[in-house]
Coordinates of C-alpha atoms in Angstrom, one line a residue:
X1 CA 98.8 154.7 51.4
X2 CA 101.1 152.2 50.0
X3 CA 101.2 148.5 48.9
X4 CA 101.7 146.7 52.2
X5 CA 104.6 144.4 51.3
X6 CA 104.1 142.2 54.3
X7 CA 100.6 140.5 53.3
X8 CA 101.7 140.0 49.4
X9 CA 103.9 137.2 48.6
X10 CA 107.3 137.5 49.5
X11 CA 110.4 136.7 47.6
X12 CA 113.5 135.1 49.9
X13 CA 116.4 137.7 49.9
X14 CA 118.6 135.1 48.2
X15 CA 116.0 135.5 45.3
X16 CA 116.9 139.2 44.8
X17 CA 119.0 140.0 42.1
X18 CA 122.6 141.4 42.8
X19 CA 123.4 142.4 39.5
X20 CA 122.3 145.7 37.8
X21 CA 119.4 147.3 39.1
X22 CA 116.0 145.9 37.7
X23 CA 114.4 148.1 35.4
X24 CA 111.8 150.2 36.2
X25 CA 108.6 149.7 34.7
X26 CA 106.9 153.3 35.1
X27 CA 107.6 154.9 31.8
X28 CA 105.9 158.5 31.2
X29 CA 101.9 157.2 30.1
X30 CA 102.8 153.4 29.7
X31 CA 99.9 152.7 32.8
X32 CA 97.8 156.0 31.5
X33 CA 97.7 154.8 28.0
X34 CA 94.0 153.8 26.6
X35 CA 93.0 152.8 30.7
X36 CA 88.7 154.2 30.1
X37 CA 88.3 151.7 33.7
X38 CA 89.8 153.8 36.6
X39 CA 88.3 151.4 38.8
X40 CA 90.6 148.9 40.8
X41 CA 89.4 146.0 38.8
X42 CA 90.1 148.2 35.7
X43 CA 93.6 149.1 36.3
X44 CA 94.7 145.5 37.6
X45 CA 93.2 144.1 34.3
X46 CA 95.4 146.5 32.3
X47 CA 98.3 145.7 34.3
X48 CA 97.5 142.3 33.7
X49 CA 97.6 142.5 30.0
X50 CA 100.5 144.5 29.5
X51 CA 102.3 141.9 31.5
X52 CA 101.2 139.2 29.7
X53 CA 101.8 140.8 26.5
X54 CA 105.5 142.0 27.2
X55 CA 104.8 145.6 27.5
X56 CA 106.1 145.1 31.0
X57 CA 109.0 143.2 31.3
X58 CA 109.3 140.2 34.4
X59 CA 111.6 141.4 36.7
X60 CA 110.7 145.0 35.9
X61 CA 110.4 146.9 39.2
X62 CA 107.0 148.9 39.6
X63 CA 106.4 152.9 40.8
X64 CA 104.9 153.2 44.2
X65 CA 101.4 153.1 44.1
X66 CA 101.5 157.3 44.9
X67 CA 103.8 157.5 41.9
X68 CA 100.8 155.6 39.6
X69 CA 97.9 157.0 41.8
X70 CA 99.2 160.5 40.5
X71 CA 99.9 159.2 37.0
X72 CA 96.3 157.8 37.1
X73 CA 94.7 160.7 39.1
X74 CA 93.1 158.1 41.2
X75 CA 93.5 157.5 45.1
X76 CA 96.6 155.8 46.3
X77 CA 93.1 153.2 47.8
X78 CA 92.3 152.8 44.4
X79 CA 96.0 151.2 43.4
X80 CA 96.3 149.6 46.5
X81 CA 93.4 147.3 45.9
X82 CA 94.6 146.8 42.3
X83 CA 98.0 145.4 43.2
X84 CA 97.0 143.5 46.0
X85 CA 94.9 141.9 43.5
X86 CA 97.8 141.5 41.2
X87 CA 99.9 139.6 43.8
X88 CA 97.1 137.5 44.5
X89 CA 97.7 135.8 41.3
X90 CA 101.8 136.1 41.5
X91 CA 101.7 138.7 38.4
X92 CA 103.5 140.8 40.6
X93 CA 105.8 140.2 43.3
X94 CA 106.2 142.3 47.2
X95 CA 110.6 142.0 48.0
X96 CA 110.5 144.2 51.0
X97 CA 112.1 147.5 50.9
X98 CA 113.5 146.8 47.9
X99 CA 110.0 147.5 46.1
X100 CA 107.6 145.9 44.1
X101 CA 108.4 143.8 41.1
X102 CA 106.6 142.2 38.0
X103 CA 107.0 138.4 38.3
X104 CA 109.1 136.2 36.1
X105 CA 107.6 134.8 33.3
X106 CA 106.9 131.1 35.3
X107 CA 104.6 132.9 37.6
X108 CA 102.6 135.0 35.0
X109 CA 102.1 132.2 32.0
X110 CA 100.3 129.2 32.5
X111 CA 102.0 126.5 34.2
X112 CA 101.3 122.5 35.3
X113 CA 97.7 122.3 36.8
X114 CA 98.7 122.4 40.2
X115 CA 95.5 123.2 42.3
X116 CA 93.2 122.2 44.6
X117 CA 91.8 119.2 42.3
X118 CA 95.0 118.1 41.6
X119 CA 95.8 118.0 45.5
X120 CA 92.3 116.6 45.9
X121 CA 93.0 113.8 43.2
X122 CA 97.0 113.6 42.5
X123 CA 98.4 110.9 39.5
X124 CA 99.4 107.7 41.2
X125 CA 98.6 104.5 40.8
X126 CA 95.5 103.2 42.9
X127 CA 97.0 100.3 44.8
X128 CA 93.6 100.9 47.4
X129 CA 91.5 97.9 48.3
X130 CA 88.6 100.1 48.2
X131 CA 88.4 103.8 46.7
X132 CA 86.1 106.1 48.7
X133 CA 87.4 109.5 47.1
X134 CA 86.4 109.9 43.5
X135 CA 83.3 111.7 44.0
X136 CA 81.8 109.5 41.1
X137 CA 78.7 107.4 40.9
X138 CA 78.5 103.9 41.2
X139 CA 79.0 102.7 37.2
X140 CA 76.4 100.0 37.7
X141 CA 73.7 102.2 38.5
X142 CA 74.1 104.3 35.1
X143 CA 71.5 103.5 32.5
X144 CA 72.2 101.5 29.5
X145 CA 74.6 104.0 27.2
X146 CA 74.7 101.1 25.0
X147 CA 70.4 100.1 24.5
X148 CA 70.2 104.3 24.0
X149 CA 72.7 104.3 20.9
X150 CA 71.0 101.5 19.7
X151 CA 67.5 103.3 19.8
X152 CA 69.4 106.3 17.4
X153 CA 71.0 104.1 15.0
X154 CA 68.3 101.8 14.1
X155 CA 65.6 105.0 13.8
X156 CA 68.7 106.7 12.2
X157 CA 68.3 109.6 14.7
X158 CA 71.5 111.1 14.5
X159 CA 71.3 111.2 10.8
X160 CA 70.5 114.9 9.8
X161 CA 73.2 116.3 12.6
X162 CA 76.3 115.0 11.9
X163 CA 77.4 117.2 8.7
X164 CA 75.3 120.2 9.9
X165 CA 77.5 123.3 11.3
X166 CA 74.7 125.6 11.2
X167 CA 71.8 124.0 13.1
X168 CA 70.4 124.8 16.7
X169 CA 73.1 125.0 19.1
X170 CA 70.6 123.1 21.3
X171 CA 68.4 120.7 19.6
X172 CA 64.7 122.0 20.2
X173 CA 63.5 118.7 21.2
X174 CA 66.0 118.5 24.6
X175 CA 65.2 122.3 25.0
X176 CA 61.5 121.7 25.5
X177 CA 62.1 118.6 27.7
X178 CA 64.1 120.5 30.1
X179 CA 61.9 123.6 30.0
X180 CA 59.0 121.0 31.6
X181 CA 60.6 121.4 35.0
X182 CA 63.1 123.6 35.2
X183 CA 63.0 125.9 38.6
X184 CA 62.4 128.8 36.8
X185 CA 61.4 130.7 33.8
X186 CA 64.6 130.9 31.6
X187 CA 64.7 132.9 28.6
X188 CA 67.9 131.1 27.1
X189 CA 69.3 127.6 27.4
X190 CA 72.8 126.6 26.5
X191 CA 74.1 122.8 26.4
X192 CA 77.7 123.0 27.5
X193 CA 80.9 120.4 28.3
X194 CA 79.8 119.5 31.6
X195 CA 78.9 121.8 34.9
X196 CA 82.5 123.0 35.5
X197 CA 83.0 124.5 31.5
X198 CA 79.5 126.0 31.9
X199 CA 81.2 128.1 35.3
X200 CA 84.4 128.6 33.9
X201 CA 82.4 130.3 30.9
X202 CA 80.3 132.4 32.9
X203 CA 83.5 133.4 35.6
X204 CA 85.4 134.4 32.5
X205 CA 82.4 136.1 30.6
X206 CA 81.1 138.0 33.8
X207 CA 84.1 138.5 37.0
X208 CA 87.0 140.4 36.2
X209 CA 90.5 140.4 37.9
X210 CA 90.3 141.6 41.4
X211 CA 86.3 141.1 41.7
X212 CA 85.3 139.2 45.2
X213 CA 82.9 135.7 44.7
X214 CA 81.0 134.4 47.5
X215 CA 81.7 130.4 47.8
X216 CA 80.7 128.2 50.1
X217 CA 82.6 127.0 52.9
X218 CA 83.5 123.9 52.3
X219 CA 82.4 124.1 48.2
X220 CA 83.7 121.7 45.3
X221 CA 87.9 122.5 44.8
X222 CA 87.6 123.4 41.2
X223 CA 85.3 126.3 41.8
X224 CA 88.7 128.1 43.8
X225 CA 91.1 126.9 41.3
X226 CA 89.1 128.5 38.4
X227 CA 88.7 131.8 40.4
X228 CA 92.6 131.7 41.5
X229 CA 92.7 131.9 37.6
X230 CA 91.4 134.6 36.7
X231 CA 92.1 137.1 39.6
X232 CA 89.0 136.5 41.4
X233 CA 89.1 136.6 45.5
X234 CA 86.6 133.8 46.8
X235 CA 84.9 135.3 49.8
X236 CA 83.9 132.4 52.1
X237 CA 80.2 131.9 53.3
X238 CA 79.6 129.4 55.8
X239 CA 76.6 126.5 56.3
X240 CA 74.5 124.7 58.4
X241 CA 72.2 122.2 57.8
X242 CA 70.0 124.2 55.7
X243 CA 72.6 126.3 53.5
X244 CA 74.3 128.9 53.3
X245 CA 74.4 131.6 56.4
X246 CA 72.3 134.7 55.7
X247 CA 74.9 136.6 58.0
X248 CA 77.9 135.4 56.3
X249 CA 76.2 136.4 53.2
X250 CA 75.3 139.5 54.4
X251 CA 78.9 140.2 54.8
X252 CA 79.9 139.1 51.3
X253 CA 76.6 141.6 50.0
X254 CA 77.7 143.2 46.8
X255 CA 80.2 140.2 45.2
X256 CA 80.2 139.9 41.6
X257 CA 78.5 136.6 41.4
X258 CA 78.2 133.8 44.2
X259 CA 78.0 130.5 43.4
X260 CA 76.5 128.0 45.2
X261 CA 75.0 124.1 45.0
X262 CA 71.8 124.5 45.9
X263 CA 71.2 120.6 46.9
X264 CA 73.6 117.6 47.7
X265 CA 76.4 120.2 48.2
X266 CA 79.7 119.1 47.6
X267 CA 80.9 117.7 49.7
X268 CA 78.9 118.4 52.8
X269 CA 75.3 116.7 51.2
X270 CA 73.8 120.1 52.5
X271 CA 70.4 121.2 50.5
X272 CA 69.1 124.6 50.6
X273 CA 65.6 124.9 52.5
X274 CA 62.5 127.0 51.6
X275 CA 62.8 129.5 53.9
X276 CA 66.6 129.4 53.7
X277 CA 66.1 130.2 49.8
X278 CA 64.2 133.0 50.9
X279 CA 66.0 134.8 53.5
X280 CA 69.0 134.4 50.6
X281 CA 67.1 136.1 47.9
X282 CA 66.0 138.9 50.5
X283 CA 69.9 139.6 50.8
X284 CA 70.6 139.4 47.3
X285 CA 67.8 141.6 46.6
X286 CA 68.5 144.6 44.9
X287 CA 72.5 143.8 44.0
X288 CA 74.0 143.2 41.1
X289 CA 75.8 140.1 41.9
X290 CA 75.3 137.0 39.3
X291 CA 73.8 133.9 40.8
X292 CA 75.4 131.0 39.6
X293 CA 73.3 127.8 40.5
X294 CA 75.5 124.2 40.1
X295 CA 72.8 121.4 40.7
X296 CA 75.7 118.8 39.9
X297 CA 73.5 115.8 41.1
X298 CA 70.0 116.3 39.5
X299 CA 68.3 113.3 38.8
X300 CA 69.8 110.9 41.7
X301 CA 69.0 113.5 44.2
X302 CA 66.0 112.7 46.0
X303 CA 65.8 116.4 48.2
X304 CA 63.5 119.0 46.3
X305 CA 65.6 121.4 44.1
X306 CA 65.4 125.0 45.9
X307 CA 66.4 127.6 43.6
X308 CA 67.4 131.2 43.8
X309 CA 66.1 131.7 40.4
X310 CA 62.4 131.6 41.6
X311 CA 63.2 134.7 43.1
X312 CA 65.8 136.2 41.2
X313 CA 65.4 135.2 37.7
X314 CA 67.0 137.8 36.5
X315 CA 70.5 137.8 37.7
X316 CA 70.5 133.4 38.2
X317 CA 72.0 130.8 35.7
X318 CA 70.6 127.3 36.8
X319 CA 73.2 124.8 35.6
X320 CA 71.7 121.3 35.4
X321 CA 74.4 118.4 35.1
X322 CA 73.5 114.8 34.0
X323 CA 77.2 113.5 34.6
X324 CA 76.0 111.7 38.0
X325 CA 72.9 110.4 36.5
X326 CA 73.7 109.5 33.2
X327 CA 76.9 109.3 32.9
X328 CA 80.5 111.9 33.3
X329 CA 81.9 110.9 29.9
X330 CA 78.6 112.3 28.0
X331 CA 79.9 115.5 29.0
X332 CA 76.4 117.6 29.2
X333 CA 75.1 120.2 31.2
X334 CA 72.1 122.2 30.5
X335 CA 72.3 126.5 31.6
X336 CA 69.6 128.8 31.4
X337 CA 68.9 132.0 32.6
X338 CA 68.5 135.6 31.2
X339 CA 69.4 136.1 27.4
X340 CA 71.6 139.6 29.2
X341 CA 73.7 136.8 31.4
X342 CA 74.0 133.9 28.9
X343 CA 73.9 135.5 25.1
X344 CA 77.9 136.7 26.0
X345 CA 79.0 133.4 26.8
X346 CA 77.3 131.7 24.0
X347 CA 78.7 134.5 21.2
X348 CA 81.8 133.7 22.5
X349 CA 81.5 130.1 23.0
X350 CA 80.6 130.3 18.9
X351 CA 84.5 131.3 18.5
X352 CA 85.8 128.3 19.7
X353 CA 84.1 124.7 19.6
X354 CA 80.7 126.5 18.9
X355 CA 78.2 123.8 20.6
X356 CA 78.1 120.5 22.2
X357 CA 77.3 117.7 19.7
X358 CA 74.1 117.4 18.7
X359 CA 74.3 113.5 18.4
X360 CA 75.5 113.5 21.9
X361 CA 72.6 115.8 22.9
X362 CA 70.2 113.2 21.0
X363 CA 72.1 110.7 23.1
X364 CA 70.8 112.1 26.3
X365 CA 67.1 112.7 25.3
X366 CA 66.5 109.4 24.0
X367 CA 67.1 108.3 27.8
X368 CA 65.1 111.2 29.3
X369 CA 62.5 109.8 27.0
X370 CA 63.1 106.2 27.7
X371 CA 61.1 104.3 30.5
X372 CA 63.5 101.8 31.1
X373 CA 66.7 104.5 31.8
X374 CA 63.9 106.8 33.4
X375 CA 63.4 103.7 36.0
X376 CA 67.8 103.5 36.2
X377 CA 67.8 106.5 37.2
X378 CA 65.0 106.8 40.1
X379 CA 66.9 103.5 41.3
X380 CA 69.9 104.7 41.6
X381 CA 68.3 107.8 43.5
X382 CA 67.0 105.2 46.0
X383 CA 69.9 103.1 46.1
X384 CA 72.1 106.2 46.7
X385 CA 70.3 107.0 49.3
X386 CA 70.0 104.3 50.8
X387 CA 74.0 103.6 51.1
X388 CA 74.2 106.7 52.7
X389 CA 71.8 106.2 55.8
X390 CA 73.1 103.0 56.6
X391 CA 76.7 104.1 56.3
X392 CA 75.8 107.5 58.9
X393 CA 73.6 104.6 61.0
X394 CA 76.2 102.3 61.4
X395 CA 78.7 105.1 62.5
X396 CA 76.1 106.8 64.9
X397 CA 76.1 102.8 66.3
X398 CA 80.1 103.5 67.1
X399 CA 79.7 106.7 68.4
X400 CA 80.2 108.7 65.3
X401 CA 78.0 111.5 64.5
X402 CA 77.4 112.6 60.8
X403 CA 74.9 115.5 59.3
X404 CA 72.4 114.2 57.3
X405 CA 72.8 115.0 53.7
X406 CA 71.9 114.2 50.4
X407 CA 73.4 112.7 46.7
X408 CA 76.8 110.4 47.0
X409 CA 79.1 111.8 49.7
X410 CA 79.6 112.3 53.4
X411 CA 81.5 114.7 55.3
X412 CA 83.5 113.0 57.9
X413 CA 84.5 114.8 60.9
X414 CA 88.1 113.7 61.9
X415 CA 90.4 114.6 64.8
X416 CA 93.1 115.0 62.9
X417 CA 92.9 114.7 59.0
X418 CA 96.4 113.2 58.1
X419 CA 96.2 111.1 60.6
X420 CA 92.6 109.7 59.5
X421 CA 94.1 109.7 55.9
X422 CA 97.2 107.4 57.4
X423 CA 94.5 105.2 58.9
X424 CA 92.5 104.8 56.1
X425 CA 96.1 103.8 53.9
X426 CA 96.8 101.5 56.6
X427 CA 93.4 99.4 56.2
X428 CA 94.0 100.0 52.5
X429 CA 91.2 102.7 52.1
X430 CA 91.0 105.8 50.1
X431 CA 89.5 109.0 51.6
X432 CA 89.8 112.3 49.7
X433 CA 91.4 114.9 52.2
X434 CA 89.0 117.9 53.2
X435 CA 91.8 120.6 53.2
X436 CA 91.0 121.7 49.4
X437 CA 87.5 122.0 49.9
X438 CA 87.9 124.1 52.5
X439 CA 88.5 128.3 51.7
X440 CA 89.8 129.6 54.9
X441 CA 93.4 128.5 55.7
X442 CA 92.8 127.6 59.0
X443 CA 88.9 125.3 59.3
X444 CA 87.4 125.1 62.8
X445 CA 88.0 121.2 62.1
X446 CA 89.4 118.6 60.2
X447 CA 87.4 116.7 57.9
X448 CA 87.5 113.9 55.3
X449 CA 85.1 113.5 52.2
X450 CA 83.7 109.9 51.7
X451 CA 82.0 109.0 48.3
X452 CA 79.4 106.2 49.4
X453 CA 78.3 105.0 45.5
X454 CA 81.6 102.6 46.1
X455 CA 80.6 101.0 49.4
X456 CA 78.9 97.7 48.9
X457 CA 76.6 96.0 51.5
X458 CA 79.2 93.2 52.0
X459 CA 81.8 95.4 53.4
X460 CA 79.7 98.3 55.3
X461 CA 81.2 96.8 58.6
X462 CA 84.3 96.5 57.6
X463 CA 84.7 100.0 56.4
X464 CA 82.7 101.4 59.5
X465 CA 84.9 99.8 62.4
X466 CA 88.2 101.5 59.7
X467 CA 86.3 104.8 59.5
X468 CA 85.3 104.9 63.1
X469 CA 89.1 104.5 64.0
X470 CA 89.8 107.2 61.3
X471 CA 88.3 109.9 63.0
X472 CA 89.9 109.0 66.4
X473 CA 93.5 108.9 65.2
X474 CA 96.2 110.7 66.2
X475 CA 99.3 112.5 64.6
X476 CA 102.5 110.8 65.5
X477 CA 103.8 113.9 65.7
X478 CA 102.8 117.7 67.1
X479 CA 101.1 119.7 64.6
X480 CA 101.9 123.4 65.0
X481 CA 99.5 125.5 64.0
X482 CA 100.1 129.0 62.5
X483 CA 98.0 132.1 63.2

């Protein structure tokens, strides 16, 4: 069995090099040396860092996987799996009959973020009427930052932290505030940069090059482009109205880690049930694969949090984010979960920026303990949830069905997406395109995300009569479709 050239990337012909020959990369024990991991994940890992380090040259031409799977004394399977995961992340490159090739050094150092998010959310500047993209909350609906740092300075709260490098990494105060109704018992809690450094910490602690990670289909574009990072192949998992599909699942049984949003699901709004939790945790049962829990809009959701933790505490981390709620630029998110999954990412977290500031940690329980942010908060919930019905209300009025769903975004079902995205321009309106929240290549349909914390009650008919066109348009041109 040999690497199969024609689903890898492909370099064009006029890419190939006409001068001398390309080196060749197999040199007697330069894969064999100190490789203890014989698995697939372990030899595309080594690869990886020989690569990266120079070992291997770009450009260098690799052995045939029989030629390494005899080197190794592991299956030609086994190398097959492990370069397909290598050109995955364009470390190595597929150019036909000419063989297989290391790639240059553009494609195997890290380049100009250009993922999903940045697809989803390119530079420009907004020259939009109205901006339903952003997936952020409405700014007047935040408590009062201002009346909290106030509280700390004049009881000179923040005092004792500020010169102190080795306190608590998580003030004990906030730890037993959060314990008081978190979804589970957790035996260590980490405060981190936000939901998305808390996943890219645990991706990188716990999935290795080449592992697969169940996702949802749609899920939130950052998750993809942090596994397209690291090697990791998302395995799609499909929802309904109560989460994700227990066959789909079933399919994607024995992933490294899954990682799911167990309520207000971006960007569908989609909240897991009860008995959908449980015919989830019956699947995941007995596995080894890491639950990773992202419940991005605690605190203005108003859907009961469902976790897989209850169940299975001992392979979830519950990520609870306060950037909707409280505010993005405090930057906080509290994990917890079992000291085996979390004390690695917190050992090595101590290398680098150590812990999240204390005074900004203060910040955030002074409003967890304040009445009138406690109040902000539960009316923003309401308020949030009330923009949403009468925006899917006034579309069922025009014809235009939308799931229910829950938090600050609705998941707009569109005939064709440019052409809704054209539309929208046209009225001046911003949608954010579904395309990079989708996994597959090719979605059953085309969708657009709309963030309702920007729609005011003075232009709800406005922007309904501009969306309800939106999903009717047209391409002024014929889309062909590849299979």
């Amino acid at each position: 069995m040999n690497f199969d050239p024609t689903t890898a990337p492909q370099v064009p012909a006029d890419n190939l090099r006409d001068t001398a020959p390309a080196p060749v990369a197999a040199r007697s024990g330069l894969f064999n040396a100190d490789l203890e991991d014989r698995t697939p994940a372990g030899i595309a890992a080594a690869v990886s860092r020989r690569i990266r380090s120079g070992a291997i040259e770009p450009g260098s031409r690799l052995p045939t996987v029989r030629e390494v799977a005899r080197e190794l004394r592991v299956s030609p399977a086994t190398v097959n799996q492990a370069w397909r995961a290598l050109a995955a992340t364009g470390a190595i490159v597929a150019r036909g009959r000419a063989g297989t090739f290391v790639g240059e050094r553009s494609a195997t150092r890290a380049t100009a973020p250009t993922g999903r998010y940045q697809r989803l959310h390119p530079p420009s500047d907004s020259a939009f009427r109205i901006d339903l993209s952003r997936g952020t909350p409405d700014p007047q609906l935040l408590p009062d930052l201002v009346a909290a740092l106030r509280a700390i300075t004049e009881h000179g709260r923040g005092n004792d932290l500020a010169a102190d490098y080795l306190g608590e990494a998580v003030l004990p105060e906030l730890a037993a505030k959060v314990r008081t109704d978190w979804p589970f018992r957790a035996e260590r809690l980490a405060v981190v940069d936000g939901a998305l450094d808390a996943i890219d910490r645990l991706l990188t602690t716990h999935v290795r090059l080449g592992d697969a990670v169940a996702v949802e289909d749609p899920c939130f574009p950052p998750f993809l482009d942090l596994l397209a990072r690291i090697g990791a192949r998302p395995i799609p998992v499909r929802m309904d109205e109560s989460g994700l599909l227990p066959d789909d699942l079933e399919r994607a049984r024995g992933a490294a880690a899954l990682i799911l949003q167990p309520r207000a699901q971006n960007p569908t709004g989609v909240s897991l049930t009860a008995a959908r939790t449980r015919e989830l945790a019956e699947i995941l049962t007995g596995t080894d694969t890491l639950v990773i829990e992202d419940d991005h809009s605690a605190g203005i959701a108003s859907t009961t949090l469902r976790s897989l933790g209850s169940r299975l505490p001992s392979r979830t981390v519950h990520i609870r984010s306060y950037s909707k709620s409280h505010g993005a630029d405090l930057r906080l998110a509290v994990v917890g979960g079992p000291a085996e999954l979390l004390d690695p990412m917190v050992e090595r977290r101590m290398l680098g920026p150590g812990w999240t500031s204390r005074l900004l940690q203060r910040l955030l329980l002074t409003m967890l303990d304040d009445d009138t942010a406690v109040r902000a908060v539960a009316a923003a919930r309401t308020e949030y949830r009330r923009r949403s019905t009468e925006l899917r209300r006034a579309l069922a009025r025009k014809g235009v069905a939308v799931a229910r769903g829950d938090g600050i975004n609705l998941w707009l079902p569109v005939a064709d997406e440019n052409a809704a995205m054209i539309s929208l321009a046209a009225a001046g309106i911003k949608g954010a395109p579904g395309r990079p929240f989708e996994v597959e290549d090719h979605p059953h349909g085309d969708h657009l995300r709309i963030t309702v914390a920007a729609i005011t009650d003075g232009e709800l008919d406005w922007l309904t009569s501009e969306l309800a066109a939106a999903t009717t348009a047209a391409p002024t041109y014929r889309r062909v479709r590849r299979a």
